Amino acid sequence: MTDINRDKLFAQPLGKVPKFVFDSSVVDVFPDMIQRSVPGYQTIINHTGELADRFVQNNSYCYDLGCSLGASTLAIRERIEGRNATVYAVDNSQAMLDKLETILQGQPTETTTKLIKNDICDIQITNASLVVLNFTLQFVPLARRSGLIQSIYRGLNPNGCLIISEKLHFEPESLNNLLTELHHQFKRDQGYTELEISQKRDAIDKVLLPETLTSHIQRLKDCGFKSVSPWFQCYNFGSLIAIK
Ligand code: GEK
């Protein structure tokens, strides 16, 4: 990795820290940022490929919602050759999609991949056998989350799978504090300073809204999913599957 791809966005004192946005400065350092900030990230991406292998049906669609630079899209594509499936990679950051387009050009496959710039709450999901929300639902306003999950449920084929990976909130507060502190220790171990950790926390305050595992499971069940289970957790980050 070159030095310009190392995440130093919060390394200098910023005074009043601006709210976090997915602009071109984030795109440049994104792979480094997410790897060093989310414990278990690579495991979740790898297993997204494994789940794709199990769930993607012939002639169906896969949706990578909040695709960023396409880590999940690439993991899915590796495992579904020959199924005549199409992957829709959706993000509302043009900077992310521009970079993703270049990445995909360098890794051609026979699986059609379409990039869509839109709010994931405003797209139509149809004929889906796999929908992935890897660390994206946490950025969707709380009031829109049920509508999004309902539209995913409606758009999934029978036996289709939704993967949701999120930062999680815990109760009681003492447990939340413990898991947050363990996460911060992970970030220190990855080379982030106290200043970087605290400025990033300020930047994502009220932008990234974590919910409890119980709330996620309840919402999925309320929207019609009968088979719902967490399959991975490391500290305050986890992933669930919901099968229609
Ligand atoms: C990965 N899944 O590498 N509509 C569309 N895109 C959105 C919305 C929205 N309402 N809100 C946020 N995004 C990826 C990582 S990053 C997670 C996902 C993180 C997009 C946003 O532009 C960004 O690209 C992505 O969701 C979240 O597994 O940075 O913690």
Short mmCIF file of C-alpha atoms and ligand atoms in Angstrom, two decimals:
data_model
loop_
_atom_site.label_atom_id
_atom_site.label_comp_id
_atom_site.label_asym_id
_atom_site.label_seq_id
_atom_site.Cartn_x
_atom_site.Cartn_y
_atom_site.Cartn_z
CA MET A 1 0.00 0.00 0.00
CA THR A 2 1.32 3.47 -0.88
CA ASP A 3 1.32 6.23 1.74
CA ILE A 4 -1.47 8.13 -0.05
CA ASN A 5 -3.78 5.14 0.46
CA ARG A 6 -3.16 5.07 4.23
CA ASP A 7 -6.07 6.50 6.23
CA LYS A 8 -4.82 9.68 7.93
CA LEU A 9 -8.08 11.66 7.53
CA PHE A 10 -8.35 12.33 11.25
CA ALA A 11 -4.63 12.42 12.13
CA GLN A 12 -4.38 16.20 12.48
CA PRO A 13 -6.42 18.29 14.97
CA LEU A 14 -9.52 19.46 13.06
CA GLY A 15 -11.04 21.83 15.62
CA LYS A 16 -14.76 21.40 14.99
CA VAL A 17 -14.87 17.97 13.34
CA PRO A 18 -17.09 17.97 10.21
CA LYS A 19 -19.72 15.25 9.79
CA PHE A 20 -18.50 12.18 7.92
CA VAL A 21 -19.30 11.97 4.17
CA PHE A 22 -18.24 9.42 1.55
CA ASP A 23 -16.35 11.87 -0.70
CA SER A 24 -13.20 11.44 -2.81
CA SER A 25 -10.86 11.88 0.19
CA VAL A 26 -12.53 8.85 1.82
CA VAL A 27 -12.49 6.85 -1.44
CA ASP A 28 -8.68 7.15 -1.69
CA VAL A 29 -8.15 5.52 1.71
CA PHE A 30 -11.32 3.44 2.00
CA PRO A 31 -9.91 -0.13 1.87
CA ASP A 32 -7.31 0.75 4.53
CA MET A 33 -9.89 2.61 6.64
CA ILE A 34 -12.46 -0.18 6.74
CA GLN A 35 -9.89 -2.96 7.28
CA ARG A 36 -8.32 -1.12 10.24
CA SER A 37 -11.64 0.07 11.70
CA VAL A 38 -13.99 -2.92 11.51
CA PRO A 39 -12.87 -6.05 13.36
CA GLY A 40 -13.86 -9.09 11.33
CA TYR A 41 -14.39 -7.12 8.10
CA GLN A 42 -12.39 -9.47 5.86
CA THR A 43 -14.03 -12.53 7.44
CA ILE A 44 -17.46 -11.08 6.65
CA ILE A 45 -16.47 -10.32 3.05
CA ASN A 46 -15.06 -13.84 2.57
CA HIS A 47 -18.21 -15.44 3.97
CA THR A 48 -20.38 -13.20 1.78
CA GLY A 49 -18.79 -15.11 -1.10
CA GLU A 50 -19.51 -18.42 0.61
CA LEU A 51 -23.15 -17.47 1.18
CA ALA A 52 -23.42 -16.31 -2.45
CA ASP A 53 -22.28 -19.76 -3.56
CA ARG A 54 -25.07 -21.33 -1.51
CA PHE A 55 -27.91 -18.93 -2.25
CA VAL A 56 -27.48 -17.37 -5.71
CA GLN A 57 -29.99 -18.96 -8.07
CA ASN A 58 -29.60 -19.34 -11.84
CA ASN A 59 -30.91 -16.34 -13.83
CA SER A 60 -31.48 -14.24 -10.68
CA TYR A 61 -30.22 -10.88 -9.42
CA CYS A 62 -27.85 -10.06 -6.52
CA TYR A 63 -27.88 -6.63 -4.91
CA ASP A 64 -24.85 -5.17 -3.10
CA LEU A 65 -26.45 -2.20 -1.34
CA GLY A 66 -23.96 0.46 -0.26
CA CYS A 67 -21.29 -1.26 -2.34
CA SER A 68 -18.48 1.31 -1.82
CA LEU A 69 -15.48 -0.11 -3.72
CA GLY A 70 -17.19 -3.42 -4.38
CA ALA A 71 -15.54 -5.77 -1.87
CA SER A 72 -18.80 -7.75 -1.52
CA THR A 73 -19.57 -7.52 -5.25
CA LEU A 74 -16.17 -9.01 -6.08
CA ALA A 75 -16.53 -11.75 -3.44
CA ILE A 76 -19.96 -12.67 -4.84
CA ARG A 77 -18.82 -12.64 -8.48
CA GLU A 78 -15.95 -15.01 -7.72
CA ARG A 79 -18.42 -17.67 -6.60
CA ILE A 80 -21.30 -17.45 -9.07
CA GLU A 81 -19.77 -17.84 -12.52
CA GLY A 82 -21.93 -19.81 -14.93
CA ARG A 83 -25.27 -19.03 -13.26
CA ASN A 84 -26.32 -16.23 -15.62
CA ALA A 85 -26.86 -14.00 -12.56
CA THR A 86 -26.54 -10.21 -12.58
CA VAL A 87 -25.00 -8.20 -9.73
CA TYR A 88 -26.38 -4.73 -9.05
CA ALA A 89 -23.88 -2.65 -7.08
CA VAL A 90 -25.68 0.35 -5.59
CA ASP A 91 -24.28 3.41 -3.82
CA ASN A 92 -25.25 7.08 -3.54
CA SER A 93 -21.61 8.25 -3.59
CA GLN A 94 -20.52 9.07 -7.15
CA ALA A 95 -16.88 9.13 -5.98
CA MET A 96 -17.19 5.49 -4.81
CA LEU A 97 -18.86 4.36 -8.03
CA ASP A 98 -16.28 6.09 -10.25
CA LYS A 99 -13.46 4.23 -8.51
CA LEU A 100 -15.44 0.97 -8.49
CA GLU A 101 -15.92 1.20 -12.24
CA THR A 102 -12.13 1.34 -12.71
CA ILE A 103 -11.63 -1.60 -10.32
CA LEU A 104 -14.18 -3.74 -12.19
CA GLN A 105 -12.63 -2.91 -15.57
CA GLY A 106 -9.43 -4.49 -14.26
CA GLN A 107 -11.24 -7.68 -13.21
CA PRO A 108 -13.53 -8.78 -16.04
CA THR A 109 -15.87 -11.76 -15.50
CA GLU A 110 -18.76 -13.29 -17.38
CA THR A 111 -21.18 -12.17 -14.63
CA THR A 112 -22.91 -8.96 -15.67
CA THR A 113 -22.35 -6.21 -13.08
CA LYS A 114 -24.37 -3.00 -13.18
CA LEU A 115 -23.50 0.06 -11.11
CA ILE A 116 -26.42 2.16 -9.90
CA LYS A 117 -26.10 5.59 -8.31
CA ASN A 118 -29.13 5.96 -6.09
CA ASP A 119 -30.36 5.92 -2.53
CA ILE A 120 -30.80 2.26 -1.60
CA CYS A 121 -34.22 3.18 -0.15
CA ASP A 122 -35.41 4.33 -3.59
CA ILE A 123 -34.50 1.38 -5.81
CA GLN A 124 -36.77 -1.42 -6.94
CA ILE A 125 -35.58 -4.89 -5.93
CA THR A 126 -36.83 -7.81 -8.06
CA ASN A 127 -35.95 -11.43 -8.80
CA ALA A 128 -33.31 -11.35 -6.04
CA SER A 129 -31.66 -14.45 -4.63
CA LEU A 130 -29.07 -12.52 -2.57
CA VAL A 131 -29.17 -9.02 -1.08
CA VAL A 132 -26.18 -7.70 0.85
CA LEU A 133 -26.21 -4.80 3.29
CA ASN A 134 -22.61 -4.90 4.53
CA PHE A 135 -22.21 -1.93 6.90
CA THR A 136 -24.75 0.25 5.09
CA LEU A 137 -28.06 0.02 6.98
CA GLN A 138 -26.31 1.80 9.88
CA PHE A 139 -26.18 4.97 7.71
CA VAL A 140 -29.85 4.85 6.66
CA PRO A 141 -32.15 7.13 8.72
CA LEU A 142 -33.95 5.06 11.39
CA ALA A 143 -37.38 5.99 10.03
CA ARG A 144 -36.53 4.49 6.61
CA ARG A 145 -35.05 1.18 7.75
CA SER A 146 -38.30 -0.83 7.97
CA GLY A 147 -39.42 0.34 4.52
CA LEU A 148 -36.08 -0.74 3.07
CA ILE A 149 -36.19 -4.19 4.70
CA GLN A 150 -39.80 -4.63 3.52
CA SER A 151 -38.86 -3.79 -0.05
CA ILE A 152 -35.94 -6.26 0.13
CA TYR A 153 -38.27 -8.96 1.48
CA ARG A 154 -40.77 -8.34 -1.33
CA GLY A 155 -38.01 -8.43 -3.98
CA LEU A 156 -36.39 -11.66 -2.78
CA ASN A 157 -37.30 -14.96 -4.41
CA PRO A 158 -38.36 -17.84 -2.12
CA ASN A 159 -35.22 -19.19 -0.35
CA GLY A 160 -33.40 -15.93 -1.14
CA CYS A 161 -30.99 -14.57 1.47
CA LEU A 162 -30.37 -11.15 2.99
CA ILE A 163 -27.01 -10.52 4.71
CA ILE A 164 -26.87 -7.59 7.11
CA SER A 165 -23.56 -6.62 8.70
CA GLU A 166 -23.57 -3.74 11.17
CA LYS A 167 -21.94 -1.94 14.03
CA LEU A 168 -24.12 -2.87 17.02
CA HIS A 169 -25.38 -1.17 20.14
CA PHE A 170 -25.60 -3.12 23.42
CA GLU A 171 -27.59 -2.93 26.62
CA PRO A 172 -26.95 -2.37 29.46
CA GLU A 173 -24.70 0.66 29.00
CA SER A 174 -21.82 -1.01 30.90
CA LEU A 175 -21.72 -3.79 28.26
CA ASN A 176 -21.87 -1.24 25.44
CA ASN A 177 -18.97 0.63 27.03
CA LEU A 178 -16.91 -2.56 27.36
CA LEU A 179 -17.42 -3.59 23.71
CA THR A 180 -16.75 -0.01 22.53
CA GLU A 181 -13.52 0.04 24.54
CA LEU A 182 -12.47 -3.32 23.03
CA HIS A 183 -13.16 -1.86 19.57
CA HIS A 184 -11.04 1.19 20.35
CA GLN A 185 -8.23 -1.10 21.52
CA PHE A 186 -8.51 -2.92 18.16
CA LYS A 187 -8.09 0.44 16.41
CA ARG A 188 -5.05 1.34 18.55
CA ASP A 189 -3.54 -2.04 17.67
CA GLN A 190 -4.13 -1.18 13.99
CA GLY A 191 -2.05 2.00 14.43
CA TYR A 192 -4.74 4.64 14.99
CA THR A 193 -3.90 7.31 17.59
CA GLU A 194 -6.19 8.55 20.38
CA LEU A 195 -6.78 11.74 18.35
CA GLU A 196 -7.79 9.77 15.25
CA ILE A 197 -10.12 7.55 17.27
CA SER A 198 -11.83 10.46 19.04
CA GLN A 199 -12.16 12.69 15.93
CA LYS A 200 -13.59 9.79 13.89
CA ARG A 201 -16.06 9.11 16.69
CA ASP A 202 -17.20 12.75 16.55
CA ALA A 203 -17.45 12.65 12.73
CA ILE A 204 -19.78 9.63 12.70
CA ASP A 205 -21.85 10.72 15.72
CA LYS A 206 -25.52 10.81 14.57
CA VAL A 207 -24.37 9.80 11.04
CA LEU A 208 -23.84 6.12 11.88
CA LEU A 209 -26.71 4.98 14.12
CA PRO A 210 -26.13 1.47 15.55
CA GLU A 211 -29.04 -0.60 16.84
CA THR A 212 -29.18 -3.67 19.08
CA LEU A 213 -29.13 -7.18 17.67
CA THR A 214 -32.61 -7.63 19.17
CA SER A 215 -33.96 -4.63 17.18
CA HIS A 216 -32.47 -5.97 13.93
CA ILE A 217 -33.92 -9.44 14.49
CA GLN A 218 -37.34 -8.06 15.45
CA ARG A 219 -37.48 -5.81 12.35
CA LEU A 220 -36.53 -8.72 10.06
CA LYS A 221 -39.24 -10.90 11.62
CA ASP A 222 -41.81 -8.09 11.44
CA CYS A 223 -41.03 -7.75 7.72
CA GLY A 224 -41.80 -11.43 7.12
CA PHE A 225 -38.45 -13.24 7.41
CA LYS A 226 -38.96 -16.52 9.26
CA SER A 227 -35.36 -17.77 9.40
CA VAL A 228 -33.12 -15.14 10.99
CA SER A 229 -29.79 -15.68 12.75
CA PRO A 230 -26.57 -13.91 13.61
CA TRP A 231 -23.68 -15.88 12.10
CA PHE A 232 -20.70 -13.72 13.15
CA GLN A 233 -19.74 -11.23 15.85
CA CYS A 234 -16.49 -9.57 16.91
CA TYR A 235 -16.93 -7.03 19.72
CA ASN A 236 -19.56 -4.50 18.60
CA PHE A 237 -19.67 -5.59 14.95
CA GLY A 238 -21.77 -8.45 13.70
CA SER A 239 -23.53 -10.03 10.76
CA LEU A 240 -26.90 -11.72 10.34
CA ILE A 241 -28.59 -13.78 7.68
CA ALA A 242 -32.32 -13.68 6.98
CA ILE A 243 -33.81 -16.23 4.60
CA LYS A 244 -37.18 -15.85 2.84
C1 GEK B 1 -18.05 -3.02 1.93
N1 GEK B 1 -20.45 -2.55 1.73
O1 GEK B 1 -16.89 -2.76 1.58
N2 GEK B 1 -27.96 4.83 -0.32
C2 GEK B 1 -26.91 4.37 -1.03
N3 GEK B 1 -25.68 4.22 -0.51
C3 GEK B 1 -25.49 4.59 0.78
C4 GEK B 1 -26.54 5.09 1.56
C5 GEK B 1 -27.81 5.21 0.97
N4 GEK B 1 -28.87 5.67 1.65
N5 GEK B 1 -26.05 5.38 2.80
C6 GEK B 1 -24.74 5.07 2.77
N6 GEK B 1 -24.40 4.60 1.56
C7 GEK B 1 -19.10 -1.97 1.72
C8 GEK B 1 -18.90 -0.93 2.79
S1 GEK B 1 -19.53 1.61 3.62
C9 GEK B 1 -19.39 1.25 5.31
C10 GEK B 1 -20.03 0.02 2.95
C11 GEK B 1 -18.51 2.13 6.10
C12 GEK B 1 -23.10 4.08 1.12
C13 GEK B 1 -21.94 5.03 1.34
O2 GEK B 1 -21.77 5.93 0.26
C14 GEK B 1 -20.77 4.05 1.48
O3 GEK B 1 -20.14 3.81 0.25
C15 GEK B 1 -21.43 2.76 2.01
O4 GEK B 1 -22.83 2.97 1.92
C16 GEK B 1 -21.07 2.45 3.46
O5 GEK B 1 -18.38 -4.08 2.50
O6 GEK B 1 -17.82 3.00 5.56
O7 GEK B 1 -18.50 1.93 7.39
#
